[in-house]
Tab-separated table of N, CA and C and ligand atoms in Angstrom:
chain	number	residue	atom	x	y	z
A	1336	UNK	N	0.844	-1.205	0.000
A	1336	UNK	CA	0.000	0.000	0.000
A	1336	UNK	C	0.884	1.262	0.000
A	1337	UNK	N	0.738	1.570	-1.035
A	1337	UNK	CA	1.396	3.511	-1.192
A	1337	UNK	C	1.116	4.306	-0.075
A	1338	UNK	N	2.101	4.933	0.376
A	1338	UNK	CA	1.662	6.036	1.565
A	1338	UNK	C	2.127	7.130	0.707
A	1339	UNK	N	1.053	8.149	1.014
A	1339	UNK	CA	1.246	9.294	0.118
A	1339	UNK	C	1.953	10.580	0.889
A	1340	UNK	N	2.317	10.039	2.358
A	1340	UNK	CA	3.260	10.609	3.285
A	1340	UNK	C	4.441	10.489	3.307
A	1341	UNK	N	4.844	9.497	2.647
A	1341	UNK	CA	6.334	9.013	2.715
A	1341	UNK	C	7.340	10.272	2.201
A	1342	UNK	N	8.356	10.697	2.993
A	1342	UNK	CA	9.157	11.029	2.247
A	1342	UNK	C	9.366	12.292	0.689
A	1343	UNK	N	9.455	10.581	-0.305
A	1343	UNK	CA	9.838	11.284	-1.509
A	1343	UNK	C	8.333	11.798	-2.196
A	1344	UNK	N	7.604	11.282	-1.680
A	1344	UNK	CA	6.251	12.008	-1.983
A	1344	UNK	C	5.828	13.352	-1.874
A	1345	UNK	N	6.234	13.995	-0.882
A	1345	UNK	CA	6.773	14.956	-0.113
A	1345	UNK	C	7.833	15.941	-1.057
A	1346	UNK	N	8.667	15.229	-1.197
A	1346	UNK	CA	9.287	16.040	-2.470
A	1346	UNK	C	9.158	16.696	-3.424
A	1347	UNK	N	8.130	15.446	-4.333
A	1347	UNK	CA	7.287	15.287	-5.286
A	1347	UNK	C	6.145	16.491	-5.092
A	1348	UNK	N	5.788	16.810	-4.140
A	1348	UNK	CA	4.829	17.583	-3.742
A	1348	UNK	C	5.357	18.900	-3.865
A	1349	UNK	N	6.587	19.054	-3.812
A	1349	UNK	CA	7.282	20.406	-2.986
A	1349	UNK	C	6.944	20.512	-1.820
A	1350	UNK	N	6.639	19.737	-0.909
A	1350	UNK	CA	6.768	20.201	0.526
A	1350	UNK	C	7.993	20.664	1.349
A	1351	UNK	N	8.814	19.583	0.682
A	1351	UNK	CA	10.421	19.529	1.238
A	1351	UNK	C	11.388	19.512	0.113
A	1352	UNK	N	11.821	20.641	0.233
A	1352	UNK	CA	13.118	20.775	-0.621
A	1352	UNK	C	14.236	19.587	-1.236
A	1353	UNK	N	14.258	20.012	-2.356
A	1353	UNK	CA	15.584	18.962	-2.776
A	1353	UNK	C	16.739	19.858	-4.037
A	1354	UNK	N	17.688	18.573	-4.074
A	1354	UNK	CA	18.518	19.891	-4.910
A	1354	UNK	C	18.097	18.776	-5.619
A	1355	UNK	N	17.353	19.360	-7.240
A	1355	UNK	CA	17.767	19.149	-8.372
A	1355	UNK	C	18.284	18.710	-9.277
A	1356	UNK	N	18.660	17.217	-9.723
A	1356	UNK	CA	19.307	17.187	-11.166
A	1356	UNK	C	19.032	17.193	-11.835
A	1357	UNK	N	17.884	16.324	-12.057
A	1357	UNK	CA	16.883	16.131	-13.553
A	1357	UNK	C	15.568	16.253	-13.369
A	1358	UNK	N	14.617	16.486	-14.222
A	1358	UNK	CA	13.241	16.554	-14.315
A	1358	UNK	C	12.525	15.879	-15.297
A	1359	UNK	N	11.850	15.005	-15.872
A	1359	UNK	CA	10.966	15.092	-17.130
A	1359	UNK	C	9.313	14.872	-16.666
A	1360	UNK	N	8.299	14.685	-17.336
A	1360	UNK	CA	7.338	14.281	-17.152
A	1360	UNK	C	7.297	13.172	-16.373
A	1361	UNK	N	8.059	12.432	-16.018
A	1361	UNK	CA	8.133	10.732	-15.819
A	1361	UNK	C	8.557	10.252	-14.419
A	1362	UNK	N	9.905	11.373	-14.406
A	1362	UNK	CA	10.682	11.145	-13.516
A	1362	UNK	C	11.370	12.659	-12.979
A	1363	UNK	N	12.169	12.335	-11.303
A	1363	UNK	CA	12.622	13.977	-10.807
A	1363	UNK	C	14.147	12.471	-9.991
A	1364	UNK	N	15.000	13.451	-10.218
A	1364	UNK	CA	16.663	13.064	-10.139
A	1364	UNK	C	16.880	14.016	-9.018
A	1365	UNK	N	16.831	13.820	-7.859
A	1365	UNK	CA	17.726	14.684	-6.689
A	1365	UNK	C	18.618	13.708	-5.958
A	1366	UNK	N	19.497	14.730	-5.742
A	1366	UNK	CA	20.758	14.433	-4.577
A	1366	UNK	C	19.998	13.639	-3.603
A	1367	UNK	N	21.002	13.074	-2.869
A	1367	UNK	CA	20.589	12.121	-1.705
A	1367	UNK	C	21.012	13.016	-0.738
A	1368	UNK	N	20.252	12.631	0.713
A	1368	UNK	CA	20.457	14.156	1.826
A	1368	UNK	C	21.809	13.403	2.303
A	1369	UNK	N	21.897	12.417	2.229
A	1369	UNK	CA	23.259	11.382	2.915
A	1369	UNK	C	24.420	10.724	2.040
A	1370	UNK	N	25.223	11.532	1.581
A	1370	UNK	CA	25.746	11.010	0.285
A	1370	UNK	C	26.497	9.920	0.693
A	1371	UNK	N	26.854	8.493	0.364
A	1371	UNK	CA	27.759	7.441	0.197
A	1371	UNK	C	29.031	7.799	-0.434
A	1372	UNK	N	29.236	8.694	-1.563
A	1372	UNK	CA	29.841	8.549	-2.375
A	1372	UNK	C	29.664	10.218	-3.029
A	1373	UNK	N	30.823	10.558	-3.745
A	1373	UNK	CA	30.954	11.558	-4.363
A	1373	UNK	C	29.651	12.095	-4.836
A	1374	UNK	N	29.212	11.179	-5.673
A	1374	UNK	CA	28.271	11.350	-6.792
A	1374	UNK	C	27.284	10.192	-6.055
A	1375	UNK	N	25.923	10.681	-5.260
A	1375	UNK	CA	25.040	9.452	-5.081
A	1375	UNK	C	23.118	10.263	-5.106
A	1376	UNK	N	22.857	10.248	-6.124
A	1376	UNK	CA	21.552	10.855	-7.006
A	1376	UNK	C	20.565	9.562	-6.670
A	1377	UNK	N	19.714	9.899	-6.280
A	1377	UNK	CA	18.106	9.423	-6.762
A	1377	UNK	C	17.631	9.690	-7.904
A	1378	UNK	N	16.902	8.897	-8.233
A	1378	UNK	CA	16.031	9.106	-9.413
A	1378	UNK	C	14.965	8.146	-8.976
A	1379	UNK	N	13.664	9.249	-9.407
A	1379	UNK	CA	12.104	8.726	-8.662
A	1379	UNK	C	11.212	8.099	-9.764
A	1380	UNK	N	10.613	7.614	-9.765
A	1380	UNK	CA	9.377	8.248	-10.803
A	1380	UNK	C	8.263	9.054	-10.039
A	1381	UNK	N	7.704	9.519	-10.915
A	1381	UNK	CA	6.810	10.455	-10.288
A	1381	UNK	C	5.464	9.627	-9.756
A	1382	UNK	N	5.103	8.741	-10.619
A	1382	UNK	CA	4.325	7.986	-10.292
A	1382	UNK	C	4.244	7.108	-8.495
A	1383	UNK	N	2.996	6.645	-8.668
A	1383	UNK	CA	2.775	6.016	-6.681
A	1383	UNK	C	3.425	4.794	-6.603
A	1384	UNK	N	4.498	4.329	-6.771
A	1384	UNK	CA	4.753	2.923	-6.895
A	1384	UNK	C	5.920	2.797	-5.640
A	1385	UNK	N	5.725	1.700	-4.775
A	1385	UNK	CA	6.572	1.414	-3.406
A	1385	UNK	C	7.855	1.148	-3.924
A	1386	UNK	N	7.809	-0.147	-5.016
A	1386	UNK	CA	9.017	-0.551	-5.058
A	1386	UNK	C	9.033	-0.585	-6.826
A	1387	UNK	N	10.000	-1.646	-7.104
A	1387	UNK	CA	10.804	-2.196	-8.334
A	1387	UNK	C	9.645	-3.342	-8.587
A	1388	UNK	N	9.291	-4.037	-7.442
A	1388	UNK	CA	7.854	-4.760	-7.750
A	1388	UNK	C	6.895	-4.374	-8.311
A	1389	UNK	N	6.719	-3.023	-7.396
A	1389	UNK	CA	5.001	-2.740	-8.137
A	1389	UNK	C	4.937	-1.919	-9.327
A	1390	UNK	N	6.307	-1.249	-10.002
A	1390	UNK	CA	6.565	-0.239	-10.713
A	1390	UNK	C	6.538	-1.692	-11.473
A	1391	UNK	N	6.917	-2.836	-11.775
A	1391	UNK	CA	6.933	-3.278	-13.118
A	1391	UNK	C	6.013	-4.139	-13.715
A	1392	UNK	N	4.630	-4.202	-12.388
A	1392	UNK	CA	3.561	-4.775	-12.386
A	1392	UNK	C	2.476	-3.876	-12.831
A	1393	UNK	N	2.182	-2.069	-12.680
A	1393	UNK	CA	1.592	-1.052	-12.874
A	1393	UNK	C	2.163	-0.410	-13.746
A	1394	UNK	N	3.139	-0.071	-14.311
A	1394	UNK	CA	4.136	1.019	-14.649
A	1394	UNK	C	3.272	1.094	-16.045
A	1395	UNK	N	3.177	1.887	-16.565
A	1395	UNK	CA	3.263	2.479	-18.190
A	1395	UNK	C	4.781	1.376	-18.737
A	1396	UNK	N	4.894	1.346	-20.319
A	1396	UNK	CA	5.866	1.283	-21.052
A	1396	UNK	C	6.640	2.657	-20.977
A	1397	UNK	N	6.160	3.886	-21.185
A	1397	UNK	CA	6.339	5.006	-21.007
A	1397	UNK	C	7.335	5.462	-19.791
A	1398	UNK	N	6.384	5.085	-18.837
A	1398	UNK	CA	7.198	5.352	-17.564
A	1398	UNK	C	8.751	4.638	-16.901
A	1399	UNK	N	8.369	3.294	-17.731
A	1399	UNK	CA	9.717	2.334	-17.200
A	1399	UNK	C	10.571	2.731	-18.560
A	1400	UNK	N	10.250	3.163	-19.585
A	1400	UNK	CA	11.557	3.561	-20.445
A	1400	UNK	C	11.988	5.059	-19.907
A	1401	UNK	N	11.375	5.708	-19.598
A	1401	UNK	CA	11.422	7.123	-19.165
A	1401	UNK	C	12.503	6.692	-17.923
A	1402	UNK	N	12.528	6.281	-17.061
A	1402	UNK	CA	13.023	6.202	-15.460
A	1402	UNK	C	14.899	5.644	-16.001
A	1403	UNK	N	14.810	4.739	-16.707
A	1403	UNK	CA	15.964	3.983	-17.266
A	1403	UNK	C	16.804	4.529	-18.203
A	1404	UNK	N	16.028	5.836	-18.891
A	1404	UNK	CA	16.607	6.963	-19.557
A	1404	UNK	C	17.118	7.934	-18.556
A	1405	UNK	N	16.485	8.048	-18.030
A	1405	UNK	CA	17.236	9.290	-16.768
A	1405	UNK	C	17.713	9.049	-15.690
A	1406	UNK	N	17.794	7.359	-15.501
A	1406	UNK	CA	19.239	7.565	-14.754
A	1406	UNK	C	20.364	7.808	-15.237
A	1407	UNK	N	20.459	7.263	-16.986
A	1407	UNK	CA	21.734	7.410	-18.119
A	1407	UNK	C	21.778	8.673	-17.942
A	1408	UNK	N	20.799	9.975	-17.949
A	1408	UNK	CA	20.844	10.938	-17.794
A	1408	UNK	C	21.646	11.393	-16.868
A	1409	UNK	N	21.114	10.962	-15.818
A	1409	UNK	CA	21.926	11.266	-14.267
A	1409	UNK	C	23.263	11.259	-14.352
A	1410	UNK	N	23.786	9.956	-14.865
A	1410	UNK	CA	25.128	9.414	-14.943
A	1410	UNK	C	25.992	10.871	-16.015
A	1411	UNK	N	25.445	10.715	-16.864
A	1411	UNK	CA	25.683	11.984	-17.761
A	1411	UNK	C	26.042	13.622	-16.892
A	1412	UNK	N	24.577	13.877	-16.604
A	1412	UNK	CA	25.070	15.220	-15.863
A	1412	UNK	C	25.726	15.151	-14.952
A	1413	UNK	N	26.328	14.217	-13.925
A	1413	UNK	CA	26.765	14.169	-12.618
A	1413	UNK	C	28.143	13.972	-13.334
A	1414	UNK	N	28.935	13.990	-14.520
A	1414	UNK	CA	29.620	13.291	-15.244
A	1414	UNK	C	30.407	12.272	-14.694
A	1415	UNK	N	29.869	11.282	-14.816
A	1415	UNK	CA	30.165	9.596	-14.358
A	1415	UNK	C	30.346	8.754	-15.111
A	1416	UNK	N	29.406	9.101	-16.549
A	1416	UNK	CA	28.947	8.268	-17.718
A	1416	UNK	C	29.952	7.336	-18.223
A	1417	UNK	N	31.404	7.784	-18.466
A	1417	UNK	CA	32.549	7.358	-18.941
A	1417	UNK	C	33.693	6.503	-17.445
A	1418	UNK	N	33.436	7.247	-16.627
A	1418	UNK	CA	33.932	6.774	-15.370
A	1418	UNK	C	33.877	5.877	-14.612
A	1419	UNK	N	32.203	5.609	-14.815
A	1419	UNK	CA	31.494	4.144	-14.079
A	1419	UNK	C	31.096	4.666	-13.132
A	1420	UNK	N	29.481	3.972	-12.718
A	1420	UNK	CA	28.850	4.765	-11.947
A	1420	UNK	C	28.077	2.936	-11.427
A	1421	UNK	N	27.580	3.146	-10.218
A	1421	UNK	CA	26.782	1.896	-9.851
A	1421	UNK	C	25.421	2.502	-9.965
A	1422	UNK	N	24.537	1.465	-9.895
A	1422	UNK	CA	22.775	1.671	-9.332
A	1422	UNK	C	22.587	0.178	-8.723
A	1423	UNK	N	21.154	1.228	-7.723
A	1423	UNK	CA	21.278	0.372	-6.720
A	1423	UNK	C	19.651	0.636	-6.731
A	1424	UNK	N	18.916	-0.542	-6.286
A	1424	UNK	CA	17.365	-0.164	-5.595
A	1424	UNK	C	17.069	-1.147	-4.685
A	1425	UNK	N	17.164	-0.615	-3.475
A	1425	UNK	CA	16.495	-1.917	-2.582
A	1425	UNK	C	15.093	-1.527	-2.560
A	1426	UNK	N	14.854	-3.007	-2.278
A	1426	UNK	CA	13.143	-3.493	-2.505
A	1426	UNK	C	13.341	-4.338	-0.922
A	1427	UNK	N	11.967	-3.689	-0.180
A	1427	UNK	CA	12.149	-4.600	0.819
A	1427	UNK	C	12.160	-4.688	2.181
A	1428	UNK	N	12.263	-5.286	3.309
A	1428	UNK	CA	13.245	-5.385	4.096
A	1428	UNK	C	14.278	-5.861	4.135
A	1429	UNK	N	14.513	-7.386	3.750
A	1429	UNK	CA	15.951	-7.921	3.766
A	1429	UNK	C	16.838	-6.959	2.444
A	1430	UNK	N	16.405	-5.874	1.800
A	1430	UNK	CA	17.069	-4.780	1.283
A	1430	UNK	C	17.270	-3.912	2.116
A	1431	UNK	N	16.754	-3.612	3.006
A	1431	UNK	CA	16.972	-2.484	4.201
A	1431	UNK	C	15.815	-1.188	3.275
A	1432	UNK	N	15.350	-1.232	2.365
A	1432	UNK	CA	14.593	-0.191	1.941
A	1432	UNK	C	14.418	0.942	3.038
A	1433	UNK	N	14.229	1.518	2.608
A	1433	UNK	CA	13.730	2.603	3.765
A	1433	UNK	C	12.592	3.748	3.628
A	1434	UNK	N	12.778	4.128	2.255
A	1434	UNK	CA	11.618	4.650	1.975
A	1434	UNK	C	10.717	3.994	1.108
A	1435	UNK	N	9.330	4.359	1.249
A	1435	UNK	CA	8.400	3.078	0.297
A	1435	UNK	C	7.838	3.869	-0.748
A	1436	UNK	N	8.580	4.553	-1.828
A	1436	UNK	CA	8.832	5.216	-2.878
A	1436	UNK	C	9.412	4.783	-3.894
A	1437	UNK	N	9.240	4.086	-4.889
A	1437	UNK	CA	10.584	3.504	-5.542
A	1437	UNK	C	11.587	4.547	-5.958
A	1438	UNK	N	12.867	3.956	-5.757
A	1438	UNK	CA	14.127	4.857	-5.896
A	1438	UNK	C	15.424	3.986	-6.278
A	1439	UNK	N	16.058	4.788	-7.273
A	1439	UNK	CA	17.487	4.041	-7.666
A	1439	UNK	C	18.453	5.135	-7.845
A	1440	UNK	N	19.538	4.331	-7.029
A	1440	UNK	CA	20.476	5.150	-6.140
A	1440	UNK	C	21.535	5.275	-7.461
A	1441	UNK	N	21.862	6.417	-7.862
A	1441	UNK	CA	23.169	6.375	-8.557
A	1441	UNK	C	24.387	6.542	-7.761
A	1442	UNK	N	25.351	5.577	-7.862
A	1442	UNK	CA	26.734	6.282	-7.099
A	1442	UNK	C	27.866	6.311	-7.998
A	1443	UNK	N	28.678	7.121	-7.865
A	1443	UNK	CA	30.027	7.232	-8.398
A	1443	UNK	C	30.595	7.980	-7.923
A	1444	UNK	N	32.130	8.675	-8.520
A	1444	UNK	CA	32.928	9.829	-8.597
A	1444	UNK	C	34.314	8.891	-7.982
A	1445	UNK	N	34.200	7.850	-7.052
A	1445	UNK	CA	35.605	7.275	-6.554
A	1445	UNK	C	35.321	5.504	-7.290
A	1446	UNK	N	36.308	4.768	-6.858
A	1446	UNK	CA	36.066	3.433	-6.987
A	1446	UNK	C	35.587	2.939	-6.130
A	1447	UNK	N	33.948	1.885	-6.466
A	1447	UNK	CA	33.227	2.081	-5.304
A	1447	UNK	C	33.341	0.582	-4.443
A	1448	UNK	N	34.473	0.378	-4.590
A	1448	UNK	CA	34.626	-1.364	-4.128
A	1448	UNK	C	33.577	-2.845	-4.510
A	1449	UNK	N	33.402	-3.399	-3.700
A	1449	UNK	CA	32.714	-4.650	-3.923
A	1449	UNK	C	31.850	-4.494	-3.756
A	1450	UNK	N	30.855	-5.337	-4.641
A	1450	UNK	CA	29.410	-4.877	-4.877
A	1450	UNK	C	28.466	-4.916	-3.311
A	1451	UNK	N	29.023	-6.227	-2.943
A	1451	UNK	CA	28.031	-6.170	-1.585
A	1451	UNK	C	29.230	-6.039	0.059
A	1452	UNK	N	28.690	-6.108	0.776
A	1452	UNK	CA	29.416	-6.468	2.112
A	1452	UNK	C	29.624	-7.935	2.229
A	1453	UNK	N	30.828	-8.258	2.260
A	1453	UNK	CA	30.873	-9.637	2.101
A	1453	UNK	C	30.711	-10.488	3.898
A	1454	UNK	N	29.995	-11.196	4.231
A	1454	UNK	CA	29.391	-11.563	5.279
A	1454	UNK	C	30.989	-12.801	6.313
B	1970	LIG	P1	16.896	3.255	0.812
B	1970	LIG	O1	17.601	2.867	2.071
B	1970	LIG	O2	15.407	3.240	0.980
B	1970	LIG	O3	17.365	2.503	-0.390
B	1970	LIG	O4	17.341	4.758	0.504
B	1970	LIG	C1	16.676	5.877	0.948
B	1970	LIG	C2	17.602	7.045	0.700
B	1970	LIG	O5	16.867	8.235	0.844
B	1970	LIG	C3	18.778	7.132	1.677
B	1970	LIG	O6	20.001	7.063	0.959
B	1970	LIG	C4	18.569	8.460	2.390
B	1970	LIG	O7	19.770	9.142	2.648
B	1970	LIG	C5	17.685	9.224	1.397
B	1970	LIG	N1	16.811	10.210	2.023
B	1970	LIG	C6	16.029	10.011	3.120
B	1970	LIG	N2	15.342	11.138	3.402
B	1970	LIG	C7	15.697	12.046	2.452
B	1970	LIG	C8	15.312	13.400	2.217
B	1970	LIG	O8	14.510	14.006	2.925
B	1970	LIG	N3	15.880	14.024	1.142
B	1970	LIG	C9	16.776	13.400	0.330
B	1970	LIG	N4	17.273	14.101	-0.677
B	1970	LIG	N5	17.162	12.114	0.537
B	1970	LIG	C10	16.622	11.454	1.578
């Protein structure tokens, strides 16, 4: 169930400020308030969808080519594109999700080590 309180909804709204990278009809690209990494961007869709689940069970064609274009975007303006950049979306709890917004994390600008924490 979508909470229309969450967070990036909130954003989405303009309630709460964000800085800016990208915009289209589809999708909004802001900074993360907690950066990991040099370079670590969100990219939303605008649409109500919790996760990576329900965005590919509801989504438009539209919307899931739109979201996958502007993270390339992201990677681009943040200039990473050539450098290597990761994405990331947890879905979940055993993802640690945290907000129930779907979101994919761009990171780059250093070498970002091994993909996971190795246990
Ligand atoms: P998750 O853990 O759900 O994959 O990632 C949620 C991300 O949202 C975290 O990296 C966290 O720093 C970021 N975040 C949480 N609240 C805010 C906020 O109010 N503004 C921005 N820009 N990022 C936020």
């Amino acid at each position: 169930m979508y909470d229309d309180n969450n967070i990036f909804a909130r954003i989405l709204r303009g309630e709460i400020p964000c800085k800016k990278v990208y915009e289209d009809d589809h999708t909004l690209a802001f900074e993360d308030i907690n950066p990991e990494a040099p370079v670590h961007t969100l990219v939303i869709p605008k649409g109500k969808y919790t996760s990576l689940k329900d965005f590919a069970a509801k989504a438009s064609d539209g919307e899931i080519g739109a979201l996958v274009r502007a993270v390339n975007k992201v990677a681009e303006l943040k200039g990473v594109k050539d450098s290597g950049f990761r994405i990331l979306s947890n879905a979940g709890a055993d993802a640690h999700q945290t907000v129930e917004h779907l979101h994919i994390h761009v990171f780059g600008g250093r070498v970002l080590g091994p993909m996971l924490v190795k246990k």
